[in-house]
Amino acid sequence: MIAVSNSSADLWQKENANSNSLASISNGSLDRSMTTVKRSRRQSENLSRRNSSRRSRDSRISNGEVAEAVTLFEVISIGKRAIQSVVDDWIEAYQEDRDAALLDLINFYIQCSGCQGVVTAELFQNPVNKNIMQKLTEEFDEETGLQFKKFMAYPWILTITWPVNLDTDDYPLIRPGTYWKKFKSNFCEFTSALVQQCQYSVIYDGYLLNTIVSLLLGLSDSCVRAFRHTSTLSAVKLVTALIRVILNLDIHIDNSDRLYEVEKKRADLQRINPRLEQLDKRRKKLQQRHREIKDMMDAIFKGTFLKRYRDVVSEIRALCIEEIGVWMKMHPHMYLSDSYLKYVGWMLHDKVPDVRLRSLIALQGLYEKNDLVSKMDLFTTRFKDRIISMTLDKDHEVSVQSMRLLVHMLRNCEDSFTTEDCEILYQFVYASHRPLAAAAGEFLYIRHLSPVIETMNAQETENSEHKIRQMKKLLDFFLESKLHDHVTYLVDSLWDCTPGFLKDWQWMTSILLQDATKNRVGLSAVQENLLVELMLATVRQAVEGHPPVGRGAAKKVLSAKEKKAQLEDRGRITEHFAETLPLMLAKFSTDPDKVANLLQIPQYFDIDVYFEAHMEKHLEALLKQMKSIAVGHSDPEVLEACSKTYSSLSKENHTSENCQVSVSKKELIKHLVDTYSQMLDDVLQEGEEPMTADDLHPMSCTLRRLAAFHNAHNLSQWDVYQKTSELLTFDVQRQGLPVELVLPALQCTYYAILWQLLPLVDDPHTQEENSFYATRVKHFCQLCRKYLGHKDQSVREQAFLSLCDLLMLLQNRGGRMLCCVDSALETEMLSFVRRHVFQKEEKDKDAVVSDTSEDTTLVILHRKRMLLAVYCKLIASSVVEMSAVAEIYKQYMKTYNDFGDIIKETLSRTRNINRIESAKTLVLCLKQARH
C-alpha cells in the first residue's frame, strides 16, 4: 500500500519557495496539490484495509470466486473488464489528477511484484540537492526485521518496506496455473495499451514516462527477485510499445518532410508563406518527440537490459533475450546491428536450456527474412559454428530449434555453409528424435535436392530423366552415408517436406519397369534394390502414418483430415500397384531381395478397390505371381512376406470377394502338402539309406515353405502335425536326418500344435478331444526334450523356445490339464539354461571362430538373453517352481552387464507373487553360493 509521509506538505512548501523548477505552479495549483496529498492519504488508508485481506482474496480467486475489483492490480488480475477500458479510465483519472493516478500506477507495479509491504511516497522537487541521491539505498533493519528500499521515481521518492522473510519464489509472474498465466498476459497488454493510448497526448508531458521509467529502473536494481523480474518484464514491454510509437513517428516525419518540400517549392515565388512555417513547426515538433522517445528507449536499454540480460535468474535472462529479438524484427534500422546482436550470440552459451532456446527462436525471426540477413554477415560468421554444435544439445527442444534456425539460414545465406558443415548436419536425418530428424530432412532436401529440382524445372523432358537424376542423388546419399541399414528412417525424415516427391509411385515403377539398356540414365543393381526398399517405405508411411520403430513412444493420433488423406492414398496405392506390381514381380522374380520387398506392398492394399474398379484380372495376375514365387523360392524372408500377403489379402470380411484369394491359397498349400507327403513316404521307405543332395534340398525347401505358411495360416485340415511329427519321430529313432530337415520340421510341428490348441483352450470340448490333444502335447514335449541335447545349436534352441512357449500358452489359456510339468522336465530346462546361457560354449563344429566380430558377439548375446527371458517368464508365471530361480540369482553379480535387467525383473515379479516363497528362494540362493 502507499502512505504519503506527513512531512511531504512541509517539504512541498519549502522546496516550492526555494526552487525555480516549479515556477509554473501557481497558488491555486499548490492548493490543488495539497488537496491531492490529502486525498491520496485517505485512498491509501482504504487500500491498507483492502490489502490486509489480500491472501483471503487470492484464495477466493483460486476457488473460482470473483471479488470486487477496486485497484488496478485487482482489475488486471481478475480480468473483469477489458484492458482497453482500464487504460481509458486511468488516462481520464491522470488528466484530472496526475499525482493521484501516478500513485495508483506505482502501487500497481509494486503489487504485481507480490509485495505486501508499505510504500511511502515523498515529493522531491529540488534537483540541485545531490545529497539525497546518496541515501537512495536498499538496507535491512535488524531491530524491526524489515527490509527497506528507497529510490527515486521522479518526482517521487519511494520507500518500500517489506518483511525480510518475503517469499521471493512465489509472486504473480511465476505462479502456476491458467489464472496466473492470463494475469501475466494482461500485465504485458496493459503496458502496451497504456503507451498506445497515450502516444498522441500525455506521453510527451515530461512527467508520465519519467516517473514510470524511474520506477522500473529503481526496482530492476533490487536484490529481491520479484522486483527485478516484474520491473524487467514491464521495462522491455515498454520498449516494445515505444518502438511502435517511434515507427508511427517515422511515418509522420516522412510525410511532413514530403509536404514541407512540396510546399517549399511552391513558396519560392512568394515572400511570406504561413503554411510553410506551420509545416516546419510541425516537422520540428515531431522530430523533437522522436528524440525524446529514442532517449527514453536508450535509457531503459542501458538501465535495465544491460544489467538484467545476465541476471542470476534464468527467467529474467530469457525474457530479455526474447524481447530484444522482437525489437530487432520490429525496428531493424535501430536495433539490428552487431552491437545488439552480440547479446543474443552470447546467450547461445547460457547454461540454462530455456535461455538458449529463446536465443534461437529470436534468431529464427531474423533469419527467416531475406532483407534482414544482409545485415548479419558478421554475426553469421562468428556464431555459425556454435549454432551447428547446438544440434547436439542435451535438451531436445534446443537441438530441434537450432536445426530449424539452420534451415532458415540455408534458405537466405546458403553460401555460409561449407561442405563439411553440411555433412555433419546430414547425419541427423537418422536421429531417434523425430522433430530433429524432420528438420534435418528439410535441410537435406533444400541443400541436396533443391538444385536438382531447379534444374529439372528449367530443362524438363518428356522421358522424366530429371526425376531419375533426383532420385539417384537421394539414393547415392543413402549409400554413401553408411549410417543406417534401413531407408525407412530417411523416408520418415523427408516425409513432411517432400510428400509429393516421395508419393510419386507412378514414375518410381516406370523407372523399375523400363529397359536399362535403352535408358541413358539407368540405375545400377544396388540402386534398384534401394529404390524398391524406398518405394515400400513410402507406401508404408502413407498408409500407416506413424513414425518407424524408435521414433516416438506411441502411435500418432491422426486427425479427421489426416485419416481422410490416408484412405485416399491407400486407394491410389491399390489402384496403381494392382496393375504394375505383377509386372515387377515377373521382372525381378529371380532376385530375392527385390521380391521380398515387393511382396510386402499388397499388405497395404484396399482389397475392395479390385472389385469396385473391376480389376479382377490384375488380382488374378498377382496371385499367379505369388504362387510361382512361393513354389520357386526358399529364402525365409521371401516366404514370410508371401505368407503374410496371402493372410492380408484374405483377412477382410468379404468372403465372396476374397474367394479368389482363398482358392489360390488352398491350391498352393495343397500342392505343398502333397509334395511333402510324397517325399516323406520316400524317406520312410528308404529307411537307413543316406539321403542324397538331390533328395535333401527339395524336401528342405518344401518344409520351409510349409513352416512359413503355417506360421500365419491354420493348416489343421491337412493335418500337417501328423506328417511332420512322423519325420521327427523317425529322426529320433534313427538319428540320421540332416539339420536342414529337422529344423523346419520342428518349426512346422510347433505351429501345427499351436493352431490345434488355440480353439481347444478357448472353448470347451469333449473328453475324447481333450484326451486326443493331451496325447499330442505330451508327444511334442517328448520330442522337444529329446532335441534339447541335439548336436546342432539352432535345433537345441528351437526345441527349448517351442517347449517354453507351449507351456506358457497352456498356463495362460487354462489348458494346464493337457500337460503337467514334472521335476525331471524342470531339471532338464534349468540345466539347459545353465549350460547354454551362463557357461561359455566350447568351440564345437558349429561354433564361431575365435576372432568373432563385434556384430556376431551381439547376436550371440541377444540369443542368450532371449533364452533366459523365456525361462524366467515361466518362473514368473508359476509354470516352473520358484525354487528353480535360485540358480539364476547366483549368476547376478557375474553376469550383471549382460543379464542383470532380466534377473532384477524376475526377482520383482516373484516377490509380487509370493513374498514368503521369494524370500525362501533368496535364502536358498545364498546357501548354494556359500557352498
PDB file of C-alpha atoms in Angstrom, residues 171-326:
ATOM      1  CA  TYR A 171       4.898 -13.962  -6.905  1.00  0.00           C
ATOM      2  CA  PRO A 172       2.322 -13.485  -9.678  1.00  0.00           C
ATOM      3  CA  LEU A 173       4.636 -13.846 -12.659  1.00  0.00           C
ATOM      4  CA  ILE A 174       5.880 -17.307 -11.710  1.00  0.00           C
ATOM      5  CA  ARG A 175       2.803 -18.787 -10.055  1.00  0.00           C
ATOM      6  CA  PRO A 176       1.497 -21.872 -11.846  1.00  0.00           C
ATOM      7  CA  GLY A 177      -1.943 -22.267 -13.316  1.00  0.00           C
ATOM      8  CA  THR A 178      -4.043 -20.829 -16.111  1.00  0.00           C
ATOM      9  CA  TYR A 179      -5.223 -17.934 -13.971  1.00  0.00           C
ATOM     10  CA  TRP A 180      -1.745 -16.517 -13.395  1.00  0.00           C
ATOM     11  CA  LYS A 181      -0.698 -17.113 -16.982  1.00  0.00           C
ATOM     12  CA  LYS A 182      -3.634 -14.969 -18.010  1.00  0.00           C
ATOM     13  CA  PHE A 183      -2.571 -12.375 -15.465  1.00  0.00           C
ATOM     14  CA  LYS A 184       0.911 -12.217 -16.990  1.00  0.00           C
ATOM     15  CA  SER A 185      -0.614 -11.736 -20.430  1.00  0.00           C
ATOM     16  CA  ASN A 186      -2.906  -8.986 -19.118  1.00  0.00           C
ATOM     17  CA  PHE A 187       0.024  -7.314 -17.368  1.00  0.00           C
ATOM     18  CA  CYS A 188       2.006  -7.101 -20.611  1.00  0.00           C
ATOM     19  CA  GLU A 189      -1.048  -5.991 -22.557  1.00  0.00           C
ATOM     20  CA  PHE A 190      -1.708  -3.233 -20.026  1.00  0.00           C
ATOM     21  CA  THR A 191       1.731  -1.680 -20.608  1.00  0.00           C
ATOM     22  CA  SER A 192       1.307  -1.851 -24.375  1.00  0.00           C
ATOM     23  CA  ALA A 193      -2.220  -0.427 -24.315  1.00  0.00           C
ATOM     24  CA  LEU A 194      -1.196   2.378 -21.953  1.00  0.00           C
ATOM     25  CA  VAL A 195       1.543   3.603 -24.287  1.00  0.00           C
ATOM     26  CA  GLN A 196      -0.637   3.208 -27.345  1.00  0.00           C
ATOM     27  CA  GLN A 197      -3.444   5.302 -25.867  1.00  0.00           C
ATOM     28  CA  CYS A 198      -1.047   7.988 -24.630  1.00  0.00           C
ATOM     29  CA  GLN A 199       1.122   8.255 -27.741  1.00  0.00           C
ATOM     30  CA  TYR A 200      -0.615  11.402 -29.029  1.00  0.00           C
ATOM     31  CA  SER A 201      -1.033  13.207 -25.706  1.00  0.00           C
ATOM     32  CA  VAL A 202       0.306  12.766 -22.185  1.00  0.00           C
ATOM     33  CA  ILE A 203       3.258  10.601 -23.154  1.00  0.00           C
ATOM     34  CA  TYR A 204       5.159  13.768 -24.073  1.00  0.00           C
ATOM     35  CA  ASP A 205       4.320  15.782 -20.953  1.00  0.00           C
ATOM     36  CA  GLY A 206       7.733  15.030 -19.415  1.00  0.00           C
ATOM     37  CA  TYR A 207       6.057  13.610 -16.331  1.00  0.00           C
ATOM     38  CA  LEU A 208       4.398  10.271 -17.020  1.00  0.00           C
ATOM     39  CA  LEU A 209       7.219   8.448 -18.787  1.00  0.00           C
ATOM     40  CA  ASN A 210       9.860   9.887 -16.482  1.00  0.00           C
ATOM     41  CA  THR A 211       8.046   8.572 -13.433  1.00  0.00           C
ATOM     42  CA  ILE A 212       7.409   5.124 -14.913  1.00  0.00           C
ATOM     43  CA  VAL A 213      10.954   4.710 -16.181  1.00  0.00           C
ATOM     44  CA  SER A 214      12.446   5.903 -12.883  1.00  0.00           C
ATOM     45  CA  LEU A 215      10.244   3.433 -11.006  1.00  0.00           C
ATOM     46  CA  LEU A 216      11.161   0.496 -13.236  1.00  0.00           C
ATOM     47  CA  LEU A 217      14.877   1.277 -13.175  1.00  0.00           C
ATOM     48  CA  GLY A 218      14.794   1.550  -9.403  1.00  0.00           C
ATOM     49  CA  LEU A 219      13.005  -1.762  -8.964  1.00  0.00           C
ATOM     50  CA  SER A 220      15.225  -3.550 -11.501  1.00  0.00           C
ATOM     51  CA  ASP A 221      18.272  -2.896  -9.298  1.00  0.00           C
ATOM     52  CA  SER A 222      16.730  -4.597  -6.272  1.00  0.00           C
ATOM     53  CA  CYS A 223      18.213  -7.703  -4.738  1.00  0.00           C
ATOM     54  CA  VAL A 224      14.676  -9.114  -4.470  1.00  0.00           C
ATOM     55  CA  ARG A 225      13.920 -11.396  -7.370  1.00  0.00           C
ATOM     56  CA  ALA A 226      10.228 -10.471  -7.556  1.00  0.00           C
ATOM     57  CA  PHE A 227      11.015  -6.763  -8.019  1.00  0.00           C
ATOM     58  CA  ARG A 228      13.681  -7.433 -10.647  1.00  0.00           C
ATOM     59  CA  HIS A 229      11.568  -9.865 -12.624  1.00  0.00           C
ATOM     60  CA  THR A 230       8.396  -7.764 -12.668  1.00  0.00           C
ATOM     61  CA  SER A 231      10.132  -4.469 -13.427  1.00  0.00           C
ATOM     62  CA  THR A 232      12.311  -6.020 -16.142  1.00  0.00           C
ATOM     63  CA  LEU A 233       9.304  -7.541 -17.870  1.00  0.00           C
ATOM     64  CA  SER A 234       7.445  -4.258 -17.733  1.00  0.00           C
ATOM     65  CA  ALA A 235      10.510  -2.310 -18.930  1.00  0.00           C
ATOM     66  CA  VAL A 236      11.169  -4.465 -22.000  1.00  0.00           C
ATOM     67  CA  LYS A 237       7.467  -4.467 -22.875  1.00  0.00           C
ATOM     68  CA  LEU A 238       7.536  -0.687 -22.510  1.00  0.00           C
ATOM     69  CA  VAL A 239      10.377  -0.501 -25.048  1.00  0.00           C
ATOM     70  CA  THR A 240       8.378  -2.712 -27.418  1.00  0.00           C
ATOM     71  CA  ALA A 241       5.410  -0.360 -27.110  1.00  0.00           C
ATOM     72  CA  LEU A 242       7.640   2.684 -27.615  1.00  0.00           C
ATOM     73  CA  ILE A 243       9.034   1.124 -30.789  1.00  0.00           C
ATOM     74  CA  ARG A 244       5.508   1.127 -32.208  1.00  0.00           C
ATOM     75  CA  VAL A 245       5.238   4.782 -31.279  1.00  0.00           C
ATOM     76  CA  ILE A 246       8.553   5.671 -32.869  1.00  0.00           C
ATOM     77  CA  LEU A 247       7.626   3.783 -36.040  1.00  0.00           C
ATOM     78  CA  ASN A 248       4.450   5.841 -36.293  1.00  0.00           C
ATOM     79  CA  LEU A 249       6.511   8.957 -35.727  1.00  0.00           C
ATOM     80  CA  ASP A 250       8.828   7.933 -38.557  1.00  0.00           C
ATOM     81  CA  ILE A 251       5.843   7.732 -40.875  1.00  0.00           C
ATOM     82  CA  HIS A 252       4.546  11.131 -39.787  1.00  0.00           C
ATOM     83  CA  ILE A 253       8.016  12.699 -40.066  1.00  0.00           C
ATOM     84  CA  ASP A 254       8.451  11.294 -43.553  1.00  0.00           C
ATOM     85  CA  ASN A 255       5.056  12.631 -44.624  1.00  0.00           C
ATOM     86  CA  SER A 256       5.813  16.009 -43.065  1.00  0.00           C
ATOM     87  CA  ASP A 257       9.146  16.212 -44.857  1.00  0.00           C
ATOM     88  CA  ARG A 258       7.482  15.482 -48.167  1.00  0.00           C
ATOM     89  CA  LEU A 259       4.776  18.063 -47.593  1.00  0.00           C
ATOM     90  CA  TYR A 260       7.385  20.585 -46.496  1.00  0.00           C
ATOM     91  CA  GLU A 261       9.479  20.046 -49.639  1.00  0.00           C
ATOM     92  CA  VAL A 262       6.419  20.342 -51.864  1.00  0.00           C
ATOM     93  CA  GLU A 263       5.271  23.489 -50.117  1.00  0.00           C
ATOM     94  CA  LYS A 264       8.805  24.923 -50.208  1.00  0.00           C
ATOM     95  CA  LYS A 265       8.890  24.619 -53.987  1.00  0.00           C
ATOM     96  CA  ARG A 266       5.584  26.409 -54.201  1.00  0.00           C
ATOM     97  CA  ALA A 267       6.783  29.149 -51.848  1.00  0.00           C
ATOM     98  CA  ASP A 268       9.824  30.096 -53.932  1.00  0.00           C
ATOM     99  CA  LEU A 269       7.748  32.736 -55.701  1.00  0.00           C
ATOM    100  CA  GLN A 270       6.175  34.056 -52.509  1.00  0.00           C
ATOM    101  CA  ARG A 271       7.867  36.034 -49.816  1.00  0.00           C
ATOM    102  CA  ILE A 272       5.574  35.001 -46.986  1.00  0.00           C
ATOM    103  CA  ASN A 273       4.016  31.570 -46.724  1.00  0.00           C
ATOM    104  CA  PRO A 274       2.248  30.866 -43.409  1.00  0.00           C
ATOM    105  CA  ARG A 275       1.637  27.203 -44.324  1.00  0.00           C
ATOM    106  CA  LEU A 276       5.343  26.606 -44.833  1.00  0.00           C
ATOM    107  CA  GLU A 277       6.080  27.925 -41.361  1.00  0.00           C
ATOM    108  CA  GLN A 278       3.319  25.777 -39.940  1.00  0.00           C
ATOM    109  CA  LEU A 279       4.677  22.669 -41.629  1.00  0.00           C
ATOM    110  CA  ASP A 280       8.208  23.461 -40.470  1.00  0.00           C
ATOM    111  CA  LYS A 281       6.996  23.917 -36.922  1.00  0.00           C
ATOM    112  CA  ARG A 282       5.077  20.615 -37.037  1.00  0.00           C
ATOM    113  CA  ARG A 283       8.075  18.815 -38.524  1.00  0.00           C
ATOM    114  CA  LYS A 284      10.391  20.079 -35.781  1.00  0.00           C
ATOM    115  CA  LYS A 285       7.847  19.096 -33.158  1.00  0.00           C
ATOM    116  CA  LEU A 286       7.695  15.531 -34.498  1.00  0.00           C
ATOM    117  CA  GLN A 287      11.484  15.339 -34.609  1.00  0.00           C
ATOM    118  CA  GLN A 288      11.666  16.554 -31.019  1.00  0.00           C
ATOM    119  CA  ARG A 289       9.192  13.866 -29.953  1.00  0.00           C
ATOM    120  CA  HIS A 290      11.196  11.303 -31.869  1.00  0.00           C
ATOM    121  CA  ARG A 291      14.353  12.280 -29.975  1.00  0.00           C
ATOM    122  CA  GLU A 292      12.541  12.147 -26.641  1.00  0.00           C
ATOM    123  CA  ILE A 293      11.207   8.647 -27.259  1.00  0.00           C
ATOM    124  CA  LYS A 294      14.564   7.427 -28.548  1.00  0.00           C
ATOM    125  CA  ASP A 295      16.353   8.850 -25.498  1.00  0.00           C
ATOM    126  CA  MET A 296      13.850   7.124 -23.235  1.00  0.00           C
ATOM    127  CA  MET A 297      14.367   3.805 -25.026  1.00  0.00           C
ATOM    128  CA  ASP A 298      18.147   4.164 -24.712  1.00  0.00           C
ATOM    129  CA  ALA A 299      17.786   4.911 -21.011  1.00  0.00           C
ATOM    130  CA  ILE A 300      15.700   1.757 -20.457  1.00  0.00           C
ATOM    131  CA  PHE A 301      18.127  -0.332 -22.507  1.00  0.00           C
ATOM    132  CA  LYS A 302      21.165   0.859 -20.582  1.00  0.00           C
ATOM    133  CA  GLY A 303      19.469   0.886 -17.194  1.00  0.00           C
ATOM    134  CA  THR A 304      17.586  -2.400 -17.444  1.00  0.00           C
ATOM    135  CA  PHE A 305      18.627  -4.642 -20.314  1.00  0.00           C
ATOM    136  CA  LEU A 306      22.404  -4.288 -19.939  1.00  0.00           C
ATOM    137  CA  LYS A 307      22.128  -5.298 -16.279  1.00  0.00           C
ATOM    138  CA  ARG A 308      19.405  -7.894 -16.412  1.00  0.00           C
ATOM    139  CA  TYR A 309      20.310  -9.907 -19.540  1.00  0.00           C
ATOM    140  CA  ARG A 310      22.998 -11.541 -17.379  1.00  0.00           C
ATOM    141  CA  ASP A 311      20.864 -11.798 -14.240  1.00  0.00           C
ATOM    142  CA  VAL A 312      21.341 -14.805 -11.985  1.00  0.00           C
ATOM    143  CA  VAL A 313      17.693 -15.759 -12.568  1.00  0.00           C
ATOM    144  CA  SER A 314      17.282 -17.599 -15.854  1.00  0.00           C
ATOM    145  CA  GLU A 315      13.684 -16.401 -16.391  1.00  0.00           C
ATOM    146  CA  ILE A 316      14.876 -12.785 -16.409  1.00  0.00           C
ATOM    147  CA  ARG A 317      17.668 -13.546 -18.852  1.00  0.00           C
ATOM    148  CA  ALA A 318      15.248 -15.424 -21.093  1.00  0.00           C
ATOM    149  CA  LEU A 319      12.686 -12.619 -21.303  1.00  0.00           C
ATOM    150  CA  CYS A 320      15.422 -10.062 -22.070  1.00  0.00           C
ATOM    151  CA  ILE A 321      16.735 -12.119 -24.988  1.00  0.00           C
ATOM    152  CA  GLU A 322      13.243 -12.895 -26.238  1.00  0.00           C
ATOM    153  CA  GLU A 323      12.263  -9.234 -26.283  1.00  0.00           C
ATOM    154  CA  ILE A 324      15.438  -7.927 -27.937  1.00  0.00           C
ATOM    155  CA  GLY A 325      14.685 -10.335 -30.767  1.00  0.00           C
ATOM    156  CA  VAL A 326      11.295  -8.652 -31.098  1.00  0.00           C
TER     157      VAL A 326
END
